[in-house]
């Protein structure tokens, strides 16, 4: 991938999970066609649309009109924006709204928003009536390339992030690339961290292509559609191989163990750190930690940091505004995120760019020592 590949105005990625197989449509103008695409795939004629206060003024009316035009009777629930919405309180509100709308098993819950709304609405869709149909309409780059695909849903608790949830695959994902034009630069950069992740897991050619073409991805057009489609295809391949994260799907957590700990350390305050920024710092830390364990060259960690820094992402714990708790507190969050067995952790490490692997024998003492070394003083 040394040049920008030719891409049509729309791409389709199929997630072949047997009876739970579904399409990911990627391209401009999909919200206006959402009703038609949903009606073509689902038998139900009711839908509960879940969104947030940031997205609703921009796209809710267009989605509702599209559903009505296709003969689907919609209801709507607008929630506060932000990571703190992924809570038991708001889960109850969504479940109540879905039941009030008389959504049955063949009807749909539609998530219109970023990863927070997708995770929360998907969790509700998975448990109301023991499972109703679910459609993702992701409105952030991060959710289009990562959280909307694969069926992982959940909420946060004071114990940590995403520790309560279910696997509930969507029936359709509509990634309207036009909506990305309304994202702030910070939000787009945060989503880009997940795009880069797919190259770092096992697609070194894709990472090299991103190094050469990231400016075109940011500016839009064919390169952006291609990057999103490549990311969705990469995630689809992993999900199909390991739907419930019993093995290789854990590779998708590259950078996330460190990142989740940093999010918890900032109390999920988006003014200080958003998910993609945590992942960016986490991916650099994962490569540096792999180098510390003599698994990879320090040059690889430097290359990863150079690229992420070039696009404007934070790459160091010291880049996070405000003070962080001691390394021991970060270690506690890591131990909760990835279970400790006999003092050893499961981590995603790497032998180089695009050579990530699951290591289930990482000593906690090594991780703590590394965190103390990297912790800003």
CSV table of C-alpha atoms in Angstrom, one decimal:
chain,number,residue,atom,x,y,z
A,1,UNK,CA,0.0,0.0,0.0
A,2,UNK,CA,2.5,2.6,-1.2
A,3,UNK,CA,-0.1,4.8,-3.0
A,4,UNK,CA,-3.6,5.7,-2.3
A,5,UNK,CA,-5.7,2.8,-3.6
A,6,UNK,CA,-8.7,3.5,-5.8
A,7,UNK,CA,-11.9,3.5,-3.8
A,8,UNK,CA,-15.5,3.9,-4.9
A,9,UNK,CA,-17.9,6.2,-3.2
A,10,UNK,CA,-19.1,3.3,-1.1
A,11,UNK,CA,-17.6,0.2,0.3
A,12,UNK,CA,-19.2,-2.9,1.8
A,13,UNK,CA,-17.5,-5.2,4.3
A,14,UNK,CA,-19.3,-8.4,5.2
A,15,UNK,CA,-18.9,-10.0,8.6
A,16,UNK,CA,-19.5,-13.7,8.0
A,17,UNK,CA,-20.8,-15.0,11.3
A,18,UNK,CA,-23.3,-17.6,10.0
A,19,UNK,CA,-26.8,-16.8,11.2
A,20,UNK,CA,-25.4,-13.6,12.8
A,21,UNK,CA,-23.7,-12.3,9.6
A,22,UNK,CA,-24.1,-8.7,8.8
A,23,UNK,CA,-23.0,-5.9,6.5
A,24,UNK,CA,-20.9,-2.8,7.2
A,25,UNK,CA,-21.7,-0.1,4.7
A,26,UNK,CA,-19.1,2.7,4.4
A,27,UNK,CA,-19.6,5.9,2.4
A,28,UNK,CA,-21.3,9.3,2.2
A,29,UNK,CA,-25.0,9.9,2.6
A,30,UNK,CA,-25.9,6.7,4.5
A,31,UNK,CA,-28.0,8.3,7.2
A,32,UNK,CA,-30.4,9.6,4.6
A,33,UNK,CA,-30.7,6.0,3.3
A,34,UNK,CA,-30.7,4.3,6.7
A,35,UNK,CA,-34.5,3.5,6.7
A,36,UNK,CA,-34.2,1.8,3.3
A,37,UNK,CA,-31.2,-0.2,4.3
A,38,UNK,CA,-32.7,-1.3,7.6
A,39,UNK,CA,-36.1,-2.2,6.1
A,40,UNK,CA,-34.4,-4.3,3.5
A,41,UNK,CA,-32.8,-6.4,6.2
A,42,UNK,CA,-35.1,-6.5,9.2
A,43,UNK,CA,-38.7,-7.7,9.4
A,44,UNK,CA,-39.7,-5.4,12.3
A,45,UNK,CA,-41.3,-2.0,11.9
A,46,UNK,CA,-40.5,-0.3,15.1
A,47,UNK,CA,-37.2,1.2,16.2
A,48,UNK,CA,-35.9,2.9,19.3
A,49,UNK,CA,-33.2,5.4,18.4
A,50,UNK,CA,-30.6,6.1,21.1
A,51,UNK,CA,-28.4,9.1,20.7
A,52,UNK,CA,-26.7,11.9,22.8
A,53,UNK,CA,-27.0,15.7,23.2
A,54,UNK,CA,-24.1,16.4,20.8
A,55,UNK,CA,-25.2,14.2,17.9
A,56,UNK,CA,-29.0,14.8,18.1
A,57,UNK,CA,-29.0,18.3,16.8
A,58,UNK,CA,-26.9,17.3,13.8
A,59,UNK,CA,-28.4,14.0,12.6
A,60,UNK,CA,-31.4,12.8,14.6
A,61,UNK,CA,-34.0,14.5,12.5
A,62,UNK,CA,-32.5,13.1,9.2
A,63,UNK,CA,-32.4,9.6,10.6
A,64,UNK,CA,-36.0,9.8,12.0
A,65,UNK,CA,-37.2,11.0,8.6
A,66,UNK,CA,-35.4,8.2,6.8
A,67,UNK,CA,-37.0,5.6,9.1
A,68,UNK,CA,-40.5,7.0,8.7
A,69,UNK,CA,-40.1,7.2,4.9
A,70,UNK,CA,-39.3,3.4,4.9
A,71,UNK,CA,-42.4,2.6,7.0
A,72,UNK,CA,-40.5,2.2,10.3
A,73,UNK,CA,-42.1,3.8,13.4
A,74,UNK,CA,-39.3,5.4,15.5
A,75,UNK,CA,-39.0,6.5,19.0
A,76,UNK,CA,-36.0,8.5,20.4
A,77,UNK,CA,-34.0,8.9,23.6
A,78,UNK,CA,-31.4,11.6,23.9
A,79,UNK,CA,-28.8,11.1,26.6
A,80,UNK,CA,-26.0,13.2,28.0
A,81,UNK,CA,-22.8,13.0,26.0
A,82,UNK,CA,-19.6,11.6,27.4
A,83,UNK,CA,-18.0,8.4,28.9
A,84,UNK,CA,-19.9,8.8,32.2
A,85,UNK,CA,-23.1,8.0,30.3
A,86,UNK,CA,-22.0,4.3,30.2
A,87,UNK,CA,-23.5,3.6,33.6
A,88,UNK,CA,-26.1,1.4,35.2
A,89,UNK,CA,-28.4,4.5,35.6
A,90,UNK,CA,-28.4,5.2,31.9
A,91,UNK,CA,-28.6,1.5,31.0
A,92,UNK,CA,-31.9,1.4,32.9
A,93,UNK,CA,-33.1,4.5,31.1
A,94,UNK,CA,-32.4,3.0,27.7
A,95,UNK,CA,-34.0,-0.3,28.6
A,96,UNK,CA,-37.1,1.5,29.8
A,97,UNK,CA,-37.3,3.6,26.6
A,98,UNK,CA,-37.0,0.5,24.5
A,99,UNK,CA,-39.8,-1.2,26.4
A,100,UNK,CA,-41.9,1.9,26.4
A,101,UNK,CA,-41.6,2.0,22.6
A,102,UNK,CA,-42.9,-1.6,22.5
A,103,UNK,CA,-39.8,-2.8,20.6
A,104,UNK,CA,-40.2,-6.5,20.0
A,105,UNK,CA,-37.5,-9.1,19.1
A,106,UNK,CA,-37.7,-8.4,15.4
A,107,UNK,CA,-37.7,-4.7,15.9
A,108,UNK,CA,-34.5,-2.7,16.3
A,109,UNK,CA,-32.5,-0.6,18.7
A,110,UNK,CA,-30.6,2.0,16.7
A,111,UNK,CA,-27.4,3.5,18.1
A,112,UNK,CA,-26.8,6.9,16.6
A,113,UNK,CA,-23.5,8.2,18.1
A,114,UNK,CA,-20.0,7.3,19.0
A,115,UNK,CA,-18.6,4.4,21.0
A,116,UNK,CA,-20.4,5.4,24.3
A,117,UNK,CA,-23.8,5.3,22.7
A,118,UNK,CA,-23.0,2.2,20.7
A,119,UNK,CA,-21.8,0.3,23.7
A,120,UNK,CA,-24.7,1.4,25.9
A,121,UNK,CA,-27.5,0.9,23.3
A,122,UNK,CA,-26.0,-2.4,22.2
A,123,UNK,CA,-25.9,-3.7,25.8
A,124,UNK,CA,-29.6,-2.7,26.2
A,125,UNK,CA,-30.4,-4.4,22.9
A,126,UNK,CA,-28.7,-7.6,24.1
A,127,UNK,CA,-30.7,-7.9,27.3
A,128,UNK,CA,-34.2,-6.4,26.6
A,129,UNK,CA,-36.5,-9.3,25.9
A,130,UNK,CA,-33.3,-11.4,26.0
A,131,UNK,CA,-32.1,-9.8,22.8
A,132,UNK,CA,-33.6,-7.6,20.1
A,133,UNK,CA,-32.2,-6.5,16.7
A,134,UNK,CA,-29.5,-3.9,16.8
A,135,UNK,CA,-28.3,-1.4,14.2
A,136,UNK,CA,-25.1,0.8,14.6
A,137,UNK,CA,-25.0,4.2,13.0
A,138,UNK,CA,-21.6,5.3,14.3
A,139,UNK,CA,-20.8,9.0,14.1
A,140,UNK,CA,-17.2,9.2,15.1
A,141,UNK,CA,-14.1,7.8,13.4
A,142,UNK,CA,-13.3,5.7,16.5
A,143,UNK,CA,-16.7,4.0,16.5
A,144,UNK,CA,-16.8,3.5,12.7
A,145,UNK,CA,-13.5,1.6,12.7
A,146,UNK,CA,-13.7,-0.2,16.0
A,147,UNK,CA,-16.5,-0.2,18.6
A,148,UNK,CA,-19.4,-0.5,16.1
A,149,UNK,CA,-18.0,-3.7,14.8
A,150,UNK,CA,-17.7,-7.0,16.6
A,151,UNK,CA,-20.6,-7.1,19.1
A,152,UNK,CA,-18.8,-6.1,22.3
A,153,UNK,CA,-21.1,-4.0,24.4
A,154,UNK,CA,-21.0,-2.8,28.0
A,155,UNK,CA,-20.8,-0.1,30.6
A,156,UNK,CA,-18.3,1.2,33.1
A,157,UNK,CA,-18.3,0.8,36.9
A,158,UNK,CA,-16.1,2.2,39.6
A,159,UNK,CA,-14.1,-1.0,39.3
A,160,UNK,CA,-13.0,-0.2,35.7
A,161,UNK,CA,-14.1,0.2,32.1
A,162,UNK,CA,-16.3,-2.1,30.2
A,163,UNK,CA,-16.5,-4.7,33.0
A,164,UNK,CA,-20.2,-5.3,32.7
A,165,UNK,CA,-21.7,-6.2,29.3
A,166,UNK,CA,-22.6,-8.8,26.8
A,167,UNK,CA,-21.6,-9.9,23.3
A,168,UNK,CA,-24.5,-8.8,21.0
A,169,UNK,CA,-23.7,-8.5,17.3
A,170,UNK,CA,-25.3,-5.8,15.3
A,171,UNK,CA,-27.5,-6.6,12.3
A,172,UNK,CA,-26.2,-3.7,10.3
A,173,UNK,CA,-23.5,-1.0,10.5
A,174,UNK,CA,-24.0,2.2,8.6
A,175,UNK,CA,-20.7,4.2,8.6
A,176,UNK,CA,-21.7,7.5,7.0
A,177,UNK,CA,-18.4,9.2,6.2
A,178,UNK,CA,-20.1,12.6,5.8
A,179,UNK,CA,-20.6,12.8,9.5
A,180,UNK,CA,-16.9,12.8,10.1
A,181,UNK,CA,-16.7,16.3,8.6
A,182,UNK,CA,-18.3,17.7,11.8
A,183,UNK,CA,-15.9,16.1,14.2
A,184,UNK,CA,-13.3,18.2,16.0
A,185,UNK,CA,-9.7,17.7,15.1
A,186,UNK,CA,-9.2,16.1,18.5
A,187,UNK,CA,-12.0,13.6,18.0
A,188,UNK,CA,-10.8,12.6,14.6
A,189,UNK,CA,-7.2,12.2,15.8
A,190,UNK,CA,-8.5,10.0,18.7
A,191,UNK,CA,-10.3,7.8,16.2
A,192,UNK,CA,-7.2,7.6,14.0
A,193,UNK,CA,-5.4,5.8,16.9
A,194,UNK,CA,-7.6,2.8,16.3
A,195,UNK,CA,-6.9,2.9,12.6
A,196,UNK,CA,-3.2,2.8,13.2
A,197,UNK,CA,-3.7,0.0,15.7
A,198,UNK,CA,-4.8,-2.4,12.9
A,199,UNK,CA,-1.5,-1.8,11.1
A,200,UNK,CA,0.5,-2.4,14.3
A,201,UNK,CA,-1.3,-5.6,15.1
A,202,UNK,CA,-0.5,-7.6,12.0
A,203,UNK,CA,-0.6,-5.4,8.9
A,204,UNK,CA,2.8,-3.6,8.6
A,205,UNK,CA,2.0,-2.6,5.0
A,206,UNK,CA,-1.1,-0.8,6.1
A,207,UNK,CA,0.9,1.0,8.8
A,208,UNK,CA,3.5,2.1,6.2
A,209,UNK,CA,0.6,3.3,3.9
A,210,UNK,CA,-0.8,5.3,6.8
A,211,UNK,CA,2.6,6.9,7.4
A,212,UNK,CA,2.7,8.0,3.8
A,213,UNK,CA,-1.0,9.0,3.4
A,214,UNK,CA,-2.3,10.1,6.8
A,215,UNK,CA,-2.7,13.7,5.7
A,216,UNK,CA,-5.1,12.5,2.9
A,217,UNK,CA,-7.0,10.4,5.4
A,218,UNK,CA,-7.5,13.4,7.6
A,219,UNK,CA,-8.5,15.6,4.6
A,220,UNK,CA,-11.2,13.2,3.4
A,221,UNK,CA,-12.1,11.6,0.1
A,222,UNK,CA,-10.9,8.2,-1.2
A,223,UNK,CA,-8.1,7.8,1.3
A,224,UNK,CA,-10.4,8.2,4.2
A,225,UNK,CA,-12.9,5.7,2.9
A,226,UNK,CA,-10.1,3.2,2.1
A,227,UNK,CA,-8.6,3.5,5.6
A,228,UNK,CA,-12.0,3.0,7.2
A,229,UNK,CA,-12.8,0.0,5.0
A,230,UNK,CA,-9.4,-1.6,5.6
A,231,UNK,CA,-9.9,-1.1,9.4
A,232,UNK,CA,-13.3,-2.7,9.3
A,233,UNK,CA,-12.1,-5.6,7.2
A,234,UNK,CA,-9.2,-6.1,9.7
A,235,UNK,CA,-11.6,-6.2,12.6
A,236,UNK,CA,-14.0,-8.4,10.8
A,237,UNK,CA,-11.3,-11.0,10.1
A,238,UNK,CA,-10.3,-11.1,13.8
A,239,UNK,CA,-13.9,-11.2,15.1
A,240,UNK,CA,-14.8,-14.1,12.7
A,241,UNK,CA,-11.7,-16.0,13.9
A,242,UNK,CA,-12.5,-15.5,17.6
A,243,UNK,CA,-15.9,-13.9,18.2
A,244,UNK,CA,-15.9,-14.0,22.0
A,245,UNK,CA,-12.3,-13.1,22.7
A,246,UNK,CA,-11.1,-16.5,23.8
A,247,UNK,CA,-7.8,-16.2,21.8
A,248,UNK,CA,-6.6,-14.0,19.0
A,249,UNK,CA,-9.3,-11.4,19.3
A,250,UNK,CA,-7.5,-10.2,22.3
A,251,UNK,CA,-4.9,-8.7,19.9
A,252,UNK,CA,-7.5,-5.9,19.3
A,253,UNK,CA,-6.6,-4.8,22.8
A,254,UNK,CA,-3.1,-3.6,21.7
A,255,UNK,CA,-2.4,-0.5,23.8
A,256,UNK,CA,-5.8,-0.8,25.6
A,257,UNK,CA,-4.6,-2.2,28.9
A,258,UNK,CA,-2.3,0.8,29.5
A,259,UNK,CA,-4.9,3.1,27.9
A,260,UNK,CA,-7.8,1.9,30.1
A,261,UNK,CA,-5.7,2.3,33.2
A,262,UNK,CA,-4.9,5.9,32.2
A,263,UNK,CA,-8.6,6.6,31.5
A,264,UNK,CA,-9.5,5.3,34.9
A,265,UNK,CA,-6.8,7.4,36.5
A,266,UNK,CA,-8.3,10.5,35.0
A,267,UNK,CA,-11.8,9.5,36.1
A,268,UNK,CA,-12.9,9.3,32.5
A,269,UNK,CA,-12.7,13.1,32.2
A,270,UNK,CA,-12.7,13.8,28.5
A,271,UNK,CA,-11.2,17.3,29.2
A,272,UNK,CA,-8.0,15.4,30.1
A,273,UNK,CA,-8.1,12.2,28.1
A,274,UNK,CA,-10.4,10.5,25.6
A,275,UNK,CA,-10.3,6.8,24.7
A,276,UNK,CA,-8.3,7.1,21.5
A,277,UNK,CA,-5.7,9.3,23.2
A,278,UNK,CA,-5.3,6.7,25.9
A,279,UNK,CA,-4.9,4.0,23.2
A,280,UNK,CA,-2.2,6.1,21.5
A,281,UNK,CA,-0.2,6.4,24.7
A,282,UNK,CA,-0.9,2.8,25.4
A,283,UNK,CA,0.4,1.6,22.0
A,284,UNK,CA,3.7,3.5,22.5
A,285,UNK,CA,4.0,2.0,26.0
A,286,UNK,CA,3.3,-1.5,24.7
A,287,UNK,CA,6.1,-1.2,22.1
A,288,UNK,CA,8.4,0.3,24.7
A,289,UNK,CA,7.6,-2.4,27.2
A,290,UNK,CA,8.2,-5.1,24.5
A,291,UNK,CA,11.6,-3.5,23.9
A,292,UNK,CA,12.3,-3.5,27.6
A,293,UNK,CA,11.6,-7.3,27.6
A,294,UNK,CA,14.0,-7.7,24.7
A,295,UNK,CA,11.2,-8.8,22.4
A,296,UNK,CA,11.5,-5.9,19.9
A,297,UNK,CA,13.8,-3.2,18.8
A,298,UNK,CA,13.6,0.2,20.4
A,299,UNK,CA,13.5,1.6,16.8
A,300,UNK,CA,10.0,0.2,16.4
A,301,UNK,CA,8.7,2.0,19.5
A,302,UNK,CA,10.4,5.2,18.2
A,303,UNK,CA,8.7,4.7,14.8
A,304,UNK,CA,5.3,4.2,16.4
A,305,UNK,CA,5.7,7.3,18.6
A,306,UNK,CA,7.0,9.4,15.7
A,307,UNK,CA,3.9,8.6,13.6
A,308,UNK,CA,1.4,9.1,16.3
A,309,UNK,CA,3.0,12.4,17.4
A,310,UNK,CA,3.0,13.6,13.7
A,311,UNK,CA,-0.7,13.3,13.6
A,312,UNK,CA,-1.1,15.2,16.8
A,313,UNK,CA,-1.8,12.4,19.3
A,314,UNK,CA,-0.3,12.3,22.8
A,315,UNK,CA,2.3,9.6,23.2
A,316,UNK,CA,3.5,10.0,26.8
A,317,UNK,CA,1.8,9.9,30.2
A,318,UNK,CA,3.3,13.3,30.7
A,319,UNK,CA,1.2,14.6,27.8
A,320,UNK,CA,-2.0,14.2,29.9
A,321,UNK,CA,-3.0,17.4,31.6
A,322,UNK,CA,-2.9,17.4,35.4
A,323,UNK,CA,-1.3,15.0,37.8
A,324,UNK,CA,-1.6,11.2,37.6
A,325,UNK,CA,-1.9,8.9,40.6
A,326,UNK,CA,1.2,6.9,41.5
A,327,UNK,CA,2.3,3.9,39.4
A,328,UNK,CA,0.9,1.5,42.0
A,329,UNK,CA,-2.6,2.9,41.4
A,330,UNK,CA,-2.2,2.5,37.7
A,331,UNK,CA,-1.1,-1.0,38.3
A,332,UNK,CA,-4.2,-1.8,40.3
A,333,UNK,CA,-6.3,-0.6,37.3
A,334,UNK,CA,-4.3,-2.8,35.0
A,335,UNK,CA,-4.8,-5.8,37.2
A,336,UNK,CA,-8.6,-5.2,37.1
A,337,UNK,CA,-8.6,-4.8,33.4
A,338,UNK,CA,-6.7,-7.9,32.7
A,339,UNK,CA,-7.0,-10.6,35.3
A,340,UNK,CA,-3.9,-11.6,37.3
A,341,UNK,CA,-3.1,-15.3,37.5
A,342,UNK,CA,-0.5,-16.2,40.0
A,343,UNK,CA,1.0,-12.7,39.8
A,344,UNK,CA,1.2,-12.8,36.0
A,345,UNK,CA,-0.7,-10.7,33.5
A,346,UNK,CA,-2.1,-11.2,30.0
A,347,UNK,CA,-0.7,-8.5,27.8
A,348,UNK,CA,-0.6,-7.7,24.1
A,349,UNK,CA,3.1,-7.4,23.2
A,350,UNK,CA,5.0,-7.1,20.0
A,351,UNK,CA,8.1,-8.4,18.2
A,352,UNK,CA,8.0,-5.5,15.8
A,353,UNK,CA,5.7,-3.4,13.6
A,354,UNK,CA,2.7,-5.6,12.7
A,355,UNK,CA,4.0,-8.5,14.9
A,356,UNK,CA,1.8,-8.3,17.9
A,357,UNK,CA,1.0,-11.4,20.0
A,358,UNK,CA,-0.8,-12.4,23.2
A,359,UNK,CA,1.5,-13.0,26.2
A,360,UNK,CA,-0.2,-14.6,29.2
A,361,UNK,CA,2.9,-14.8,31.4
A,362,UNK,CA,3.9,-11.2,32.0
A,363,UNK,CA,5.1,-10.7,35.6
A,364,UNK,CA,3.3,-8.0,37.4
A,365,UNK,CA,6.5,-6.9,39.0
A,366,UNK,CA,8.0,-6.1,35.5
A,367,UNK,CA,4.9,-4.0,34.6
A,368,UNK,CA,5.1,-2.1,37.9
A,369,UNK,CA,8.8,-1.4,37.4
A,370,UNK,CA,8.1,-0.1,33.9
A,371,UNK,CA,5.3,2.1,35.0
A,372,UNK,CA,7.5,3.7,37.7
A,373,UNK,CA,10.1,4.4,35.1
A,374,UNK,CA,7.6,6.0,32.6
A,375,UNK,CA,5.5,7.8,35.2
A,376,UNK,CA,5.9,11.6,35.0
A,377,UNK,CA,7.6,13.0,38.0
